[in-house]
Amino acid sequence: MSERTWVPVPEGSPFPVENLPLGIGARSGGRPTAWVAIGDDAVDLAAIDALGAFVDIELPDRCWSSGRLNEFLAAGPAVWSMVRAALGDLLTDRAAADRLARAIVSRADLVMGLPVAVGDFVDFYSSIHHATNVGRIFRPDAEPLLPNWRHLPVGYHGRSGTIVADGAEIRRPAGLRMVDGEPLYGPSRRLDIELEVGTIVGVGSDLGRPVTADRAGDHLYGLCLVNDWSARDIQAFEYQPLGPFLGKSFATSVSPWLVSFEALEPYRTTPPVQKPPVADHLRLDEPWAFDVTLEVLLQTSDMRARGQAAATISRTCFADMYWTPAQQFAHVTANGASSRPGDLLGSGTVSGPERGSEGSLIELTWNGERPIELPDGSTRTFLVDGDRVTLRGWAGGDGGPRLGLGEVTGTVVPNEEER
């Protein structure tokens, strides 16, 4: 247990006092409010605010009780930092224990929802390893990266209305896909996952006023985990010439806890060298990569029935991403488009250069040619009904504090037409 805080923090917990991620949760029968995670517990921010925890900080009205963190995020970096410092002081001040103890509950007693109301969702394609793998699968006789890829963070506008919280069931989508050379409407047979990291916009930007990458830190709050589920067969038929649509818009899972860039500062690192040099508005004056380890776990319905734990099918590192969160935000606003607090920027699939570090099944199985063997004796090329996928991520460990991004889980359920 940590001796630094009066709230018990188990050794190796992803939520030590160095982390302090924020989320929205509700106790049984209660309404959603804002919480901060510490160890196996969570602190009710509205309750400790009422007790004077933030008396010297100018906070927006109802920012802890509105059921979303957007109002808090809009307050900006100075307020974020002051709240974080105040929480750290309170949780390490044993004189505060009796006063605040009633505001603390076990995280297991909370039902967590989406941490923000997402206005706009942009999904990128920022891993050079993922883009190269997919290019080789679909264009084996051509250059895997298209000419624009090294010049800008390729992305598309996603659908915020189908962003779902941790634990949500993922109904198998239906759409038109090629079957025996003819387009046929029906449930996807090539349902996939995408291991992504999401960047949450804190302070928005004004319409007509681009934000350069070197100013992105004034706007971006922190990271979460994202599983941008994909129906590869639907996507393959529809995406030319305008890009992904129904094959991507049916569900996007987001983890419940937001980890601030301030907490992740010790794990900031230098991103890959970009060649050729990028345009001026995308140039960085500080490193914007983060040394975060990511894993994909898969558990079949038979494994659950037998009490078998989920199998880790991929492990990779977020630091390998070619395009950084700051450059993604700069690209979103480069044409003068505005942004708002709570907007979500998906990194795109995070893949590494080695086998077993790919962040999607289409890569892990090389488009179905190399099935994955699972502990229950089954194999997978793409997901079947009943499969449960969990993404998790963390920075540090190895003798120092381990800062977790938490987990996000989704379980595939049948399409109504399959019943």
PDB file of N, CA and C in Angstrom, residues 217-269:
ATOM      1  N   GLY A 217      -0.976  22.556 -26.851  1.00  0.00           N
ATOM      2  CA  GLY A 217      -1.002  22.342 -25.406  1.00  0.00           C
ATOM      3  C   GLY A 217      -1.927  23.284 -24.664  1.00  0.00           C
ATOM      4  N   ASP A 218      -2.284  24.401 -25.275  1.00  0.00           N
ATOM      5  CA  ASP A 218      -3.240  25.329 -24.662  1.00  0.00           C
ATOM      6  C   ASP A 218      -4.674  24.807 -24.758  1.00  0.00           C
ATOM      7  N   HIS A 219      -4.871  23.750 -25.537  1.00  0.00           N
ATOM      8  CA  HIS A 219      -6.226  23.284 -25.842  1.00  0.00           C
ATOM      9  C   HIS A 219      -6.506  21.846 -25.433  1.00  0.00           C
ATOM     10  N   LEU A 220      -5.498  20.994 -25.397  1.00  0.00           N
ATOM     11  CA  LEU A 220      -5.726  19.558 -25.231  1.00  0.00           C
ATOM     12  C   LEU A 220      -5.595  19.139 -23.770  1.00  0.00           C
ATOM     13  N   TYR A 221      -6.584  18.360 -23.276  1.00  0.00           N
ATOM     14  CA  TYR A 221      -6.586  17.982 -21.858  1.00  0.00           C
ATOM     15  C   TYR A 221      -5.800  16.703 -21.586  1.00  0.00           C
ATOM     16  N   GLY A 222      -6.105  15.628 -22.319  1.00  0.00           N
ATOM     17  CA  GLY A 222      -5.458  14.369 -21.996  1.00  0.00           C
ATOM     18  C   GLY A 222      -5.949  13.224 -22.849  1.00  0.00           C
ATOM     19  N   LEU A 223      -5.721  12.000 -22.358  1.00  0.00           N
ATOM     20  CA  LEU A 223      -5.927  10.787 -23.151  1.00  0.00           C
ATOM     21  C   LEU A 223      -6.952   9.848 -22.528  1.00  0.00           C
ATOM     22  N   CYS A 224      -7.546   9.036 -23.394  1.00  0.00           N
ATOM     23  CA  CYS A 224      -8.401   7.926 -22.994  1.00  0.00           C
ATOM     24  C   CYS A 224      -8.146   6.787 -23.986  1.00  0.00           C
ATOM     25  N   LEU A 225      -8.808   5.663 -23.791  1.00  0.00           N
ATOM     26  CA  LEU A 225      -8.714   4.539 -24.717  1.00  0.00           C
ATOM     27  C   LEU A 225      -9.935   4.515 -25.618  1.00  0.00           C
ATOM     28  N   VAL A 226      -9.732   4.104 -26.870  1.00  0.00           N
ATOM     29  CA  VAL A 226     -10.810   4.069 -27.850  1.00  0.00           C
ATOM     30  C   VAL A 226     -10.742   2.746 -28.624  1.00  0.00           C
ATOM     31  N   ASN A 227     -11.865   2.067 -28.733  1.00  0.00           N
ATOM     32  CA  ASN A 227     -11.996   0.930 -29.650  1.00  0.00           C
ATOM     33  C   ASN A 227     -12.960   1.350 -30.739  1.00  0.00           C
ATOM     34  N   ASP A 228     -12.421   1.648 -31.915  1.00  0.00           N
ATOM     35  CA  ASP A 228     -13.258   2.085 -33.032  1.00  0.00           C
ATOM     36  C   ASP A 228     -13.586   0.856 -33.883  1.00  0.00           C
ATOM     37  N   TRP A 229     -14.615   0.140 -33.461  1.00  0.00           N
ATOM     38  CA  TRP A 229     -15.014  -1.113 -34.089  1.00  0.00           C
ATOM     39  C   TRP A 229     -15.208  -0.925 -35.596  1.00  0.00           C
ATOM     40  N   SER A 230     -14.857  -1.935 -36.366  1.00  0.00           N
ATOM     41  CA  SER A 230     -14.869  -1.813 -37.833  1.00  0.00           C
ATOM     42  C   SER A 230     -15.466  -3.056 -38.476  1.00  0.00           C
ATOM     43  N   ALA A 231     -16.349  -2.834 -39.430  1.00  0.00           N
ATOM     44  CA  ALA A 231     -16.888  -3.924 -40.255  1.00  0.00           C
ATOM     45  C   ALA A 231     -16.131  -3.898 -41.578  1.00  0.00           C
ATOM     46  N   ARG A 232     -15.113  -4.742 -41.688  1.00  0.00           N
ATOM     47  CA  ARG A 232     -14.193  -4.643 -42.817  1.00  0.00           C
ATOM     48  C   ARG A 232     -14.861  -4.944 -44.156  1.00  0.00           C
ATOM     49  N   ASP A 233     -15.827  -5.861 -44.184  1.00  0.00           N
ATOM     50  CA  ASP A 233     -16.466  -6.183 -45.459  1.00  0.00           C
ATOM     51  C   ASP A 233     -17.391  -5.066 -45.922  1.00  0.00           C
ATOM     52  N   ILE A 234     -18.114  -4.440 -44.990  1.00  0.00           N
ATOM     53  CA  ILE A 234     -18.944  -3.289 -45.342  1.00  0.00           C
ATOM     54  C   ILE A 234     -18.057  -2.125 -45.780  1.00  0.00           C
ATOM     55  N   GLN A 235     -16.989  -1.895 -45.043  1.00  0.00           N
ATOM     56  CA  GLN A 235     -16.067  -0.807 -45.362  1.00  0.00           C
ATOM     57  C   GLN A 235     -15.431  -0.997 -46.741  1.00  0.00           C
ATOM     58  N   ALA A 236     -15.062  -2.226 -47.053  1.00  0.00           N
ATOM     59  CA  ALA A 236     -14.380  -2.485 -48.330  1.00  0.00           C
ATOM     60  C   ALA A 236     -15.256  -2.149 -49.527  1.00  0.00           C
ATOM     61  N   PHE A 237     -16.578  -2.374 -49.403  1.00  0.00           N
ATOM     62  CA  PHE A 237     -17.468  -2.124 -50.530  1.00  0.00           C
ATOM     63  C   PHE A 237     -17.821  -0.645 -50.671  1.00  0.00           C
ATOM     64  N   GLU A 238     -17.863   0.083 -49.555  1.00  0.00           N
ATOM     65  CA  GLU A 238     -18.395   1.449 -49.582  1.00  0.00           C
ATOM     66  C   GLU A 238     -17.343   2.548 -49.678  1.00  0.00           C
ATOM     67  N   TYR A 239     -16.068   2.256 -49.316  1.00  0.00           N
ATOM     68  CA  TYR A 239     -15.178   3.365 -48.975  1.00  0.00           C
ATOM     69  C   TYR A 239     -14.631   4.134 -50.174  1.00  0.00           C
ATOM     70  N   GLN A 240     -14.703   3.608 -51.380  1.00  0.00           N
ATOM     71  CA  GLN A 240     -14.242   4.366 -52.544  1.00  0.00           C
ATOM     72  C   GLN A 240     -15.430   5.028 -53.239  1.00  0.00           C
ATOM     73  N   PRO A 241     -15.395   6.338 -53.527  1.00  0.00           N
ATOM     74  CA  PRO A 241     -14.242   7.232 -53.390  1.00  0.00           C
ATOM     75  C   PRO A 241     -14.250   8.109 -52.146  1.00  0.00           C
ATOM     76  N   LEU A 242     -15.298   8.064 -51.310  1.00  0.00           N
ATOM     77  CA  LEU A 242     -15.416   9.065 -50.248  1.00  0.00           C
ATOM     78  C   LEU A 242     -14.930   8.588 -48.886  1.00  0.00           C
ATOM     79  N   GLY A 243     -14.537   7.340 -48.740  1.00  0.00           N
ATOM     80  CA  GLY A 243     -13.966   6.898 -47.485  1.00  0.00           C
ATOM     81  C   GLY A 243     -14.932   6.156 -46.585  1.00  0.00           C
ATOM     82  N   PRO A 244     -14.506   5.834 -45.342  1.00  0.00           N
ATOM     83  CA  PRO A 244     -15.310   5.033 -44.415  1.00  0.00           C
ATOM     84  C   PRO A 244     -16.640   5.703 -44.084  1.00  0.00           C
ATOM     85  N   PHE A 245     -17.658   4.876 -43.900  1.00  0.00           N
ATOM     86  CA  PHE A 245     -18.972   5.389 -43.524  1.00  0.00           C
ATOM     87  C   PHE A 245     -19.664   4.361 -42.619  1.00  0.00           C
ATOM     88  N   LEU A 246     -20.553   3.542 -43.142  1.00  0.00           N
ATOM     89  CA  LEU A 246     -21.311   2.620 -42.302  1.00  0.00           C
ATOM     90  C   LEU A 246     -20.440   1.534 -41.685  1.00  0.00           C
ATOM     91  N   GLY A 247     -19.332   1.210 -42.339  1.00  0.00           N
ATOM     92  CA  GLY A 247     -18.441   0.202 -41.790  1.00  0.00           C
ATOM     93  C   GLY A 247     -17.714   0.662 -40.538  1.00  0.00           C
ATOM     94  N   LYS A 248     -17.839   1.958 -40.201  1.00  0.00           N
ATOM     95  CA  LYS A 248     -17.151   2.506 -39.038  1.00  0.00           C
ATOM     96  C   LYS A 248     -18.072   3.214 -38.052  1.00  0.00           C
ATOM     97  N   SER A 249     -19.276   3.559 -38.448  1.00  0.00           N
ATOM     98  CA  SER A 249     -20.083   4.484 -37.647  1.00  0.00           C
ATOM     99  C   SER A 249     -21.057   3.796 -36.694  1.00  0.00           C
ATOM    100  N   PHE A 250     -21.027   2.479 -36.590  1.00  0.00           N
ATOM    101  CA  PHE A 250     -22.045   1.777 -35.799  1.00  0.00           C
ATOM    102  C   PHE A 250     -21.716   1.754 -34.313  1.00  0.00           C
ATOM    103  N   ALA A 251     -20.433   1.844 -33.923  1.00  0.00           N
ATOM    104  CA  ALA A 251     -20.072   1.851 -32.502  1.00  0.00           C
ATOM    105  C   ALA A 251     -18.607   2.241 -32.337  1.00  0.00           C
ATOM    106  N   THR A 252     -18.355   3.097 -31.359  1.00  0.00           N
ATOM    107  CA  THR A 252     -17.004   3.458 -30.939  1.00  0.00           C
ATOM    108  C   THR A 252     -16.998   3.479 -29.417  1.00  0.00           C
ATOM    109  N   SER A 253     -16.222   2.585 -28.798  1.00  0.00           N
ATOM    110  CA  SER A 253     -16.183   2.488 -27.338  1.00  0.00           C
ATOM    111  C   SER A 253     -15.088   3.390 -26.774  1.00  0.00           C
ATOM    112  N   VAL A 254     -15.413   4.095 -25.680  1.00  0.00           N
ATOM    113  CA  VAL A 254     -14.478   5.023 -25.038  1.00  0.00           C
ATOM    114  C   VAL A 254     -14.354   4.664 -23.566  1.00  0.00           C
ATOM    115  N   SER A 255     -13.131   4.660 -23.058  1.00  0.00           N
ATOM    116  CA  SER A 255     -12.893   4.312 -21.658  1.00  0.00           C
ATOM    117  C   SER A 255     -13.401   5.409 -20.726  1.00  0.00           C
ATOM    118  N   PRO A 256     -13.654   5.080 -19.452  1.00  0.00           N
ATOM    119  CA  PRO A 256     -14.324   6.039 -18.559  1.00  0.00           C
ATOM    120  C   PRO A 256     -13.432   7.090 -17.917  1.00  0.00           C
ATOM    121  N   TRP A 257     -12.111   6.875 -17.842  1.00  0.00           N
ATOM    122  CA  TRP A 257     -11.253   7.786 -17.088  1.00  0.00           C
ATOM    123  C   TRP A 257     -10.358   8.597 -18.025  1.00  0.00           C
ATOM    124  N   LEU A 258     -10.307   9.906 -17.821  1.00  0.00           N
ATOM    125  CA  LEU A 258      -9.460  10.788 -18.607  1.00  0.00           C
ATOM    126  C   LEU A 258      -8.171  11.066 -17.830  1.00  0.00           C
ATOM    127  N   VAL A 259      -7.032  10.727 -18.447  1.00  0.00           N
ATOM    128  CA  VAL A 259      -5.729  10.957 -17.830  1.00  0.00           C
ATOM    129  C   VAL A 259      -5.133  12.211 -18.453  1.00  0.00           C
ATOM    130  N   SER A 260      -4.795  13.177 -17.625  1.00  0.00           N
ATOM    131  CA  SER A 260      -4.347  14.480 -18.130  1.00  0.00           C
ATOM    132  C   SER A 260      -2.933  14.395 -18.687  1.00  0.00           C
ATOM    133  N   PHE A 261      -2.640  15.281 -19.635  1.00  0.00           N
ATOM    134  CA  PHE A 261      -1.279  15.382 -20.139  1.00  0.00           C
ATOM    135  C   PHE A 261      -0.318  15.835 -19.039  1.00  0.00           C
ATOM    136  N   GLU A 262      -0.826  16.572 -18.057  1.00  0.00           N
ATOM    137  CA  GLU A 262       0.037  16.971 -16.936  1.00  0.00           C
ATOM    138  C   GLU A 262       0.509  15.735 -16.168  1.00  0.00           C
ATOM    139  N   ALA A 263      -0.395  14.784 -15.932  1.00  0.00           N
ATOM    140  CA  ALA A 263       0.000  13.548 -15.250  1.00  0.00           C
ATOM    141  C   ALA A 263       0.981  12.744 -16.090  1.00  0.00           C
ATOM    142  N   LEU A 264       0.818  12.783 -17.402  1.00  0.00           N
ATOM    143  CA  LEU A 264       1.651  11.996 -18.303  1.00  0.00           C
ATOM    144  C   LEU A 264       2.961  12.677 -18.665  1.00  0.00           C
ATOM    145  N   GLU A 265       3.202  13.860 -18.127  1.00  0.00           N
ATOM    146  CA  GLU A 265       4.405  14.614 -18.488  1.00  0.00           C
ATOM    147  C   GLU A 265       5.699  13.807 -18.308  1.00  0.00           C
ATOM    148  N   PRO A 266       5.856  13.013 -17.242  1.00  0.00           N
ATOM    149  CA  PRO A 266       7.102  12.249 -17.106  1.00  0.00           C
ATOM    150  C   PRO A 266       7.310  11.206 -18.206  1.00  0.00           C
ATOM    151  N   TYR A 267       6.261  10.908 -18.945  1.00  0.00           N
ATOM    152  CA  TYR A 267       6.334   9.861 -19.965  1.00  0.00           C
ATOM    153  C   TYR A 267       6.294  10.444 -21.379  1.00  0.00           C
ATOM    154  N   ARG A 268       6.463  11.762 -21.459  1.00  0.00           N
ATOM    155  CA  ARG A 268       6.566  12.419 -22.763  1.00  0.00           C
ATOM    156  C   ARG A 268       7.890  12.028 -23.403  1.00  0.00           C
ATOM    157  N   THR A 269       7.873  11.755 -24.687  1.00  0.00           N
ATOM    158  CA  THR A 269       9.083  11.312 -25.361  1.00  0.00           C
ATOM    159  C   THR A 269       9.104  11.831 -26.797  1.00  0.00           C
TER     160      THR A 269
END
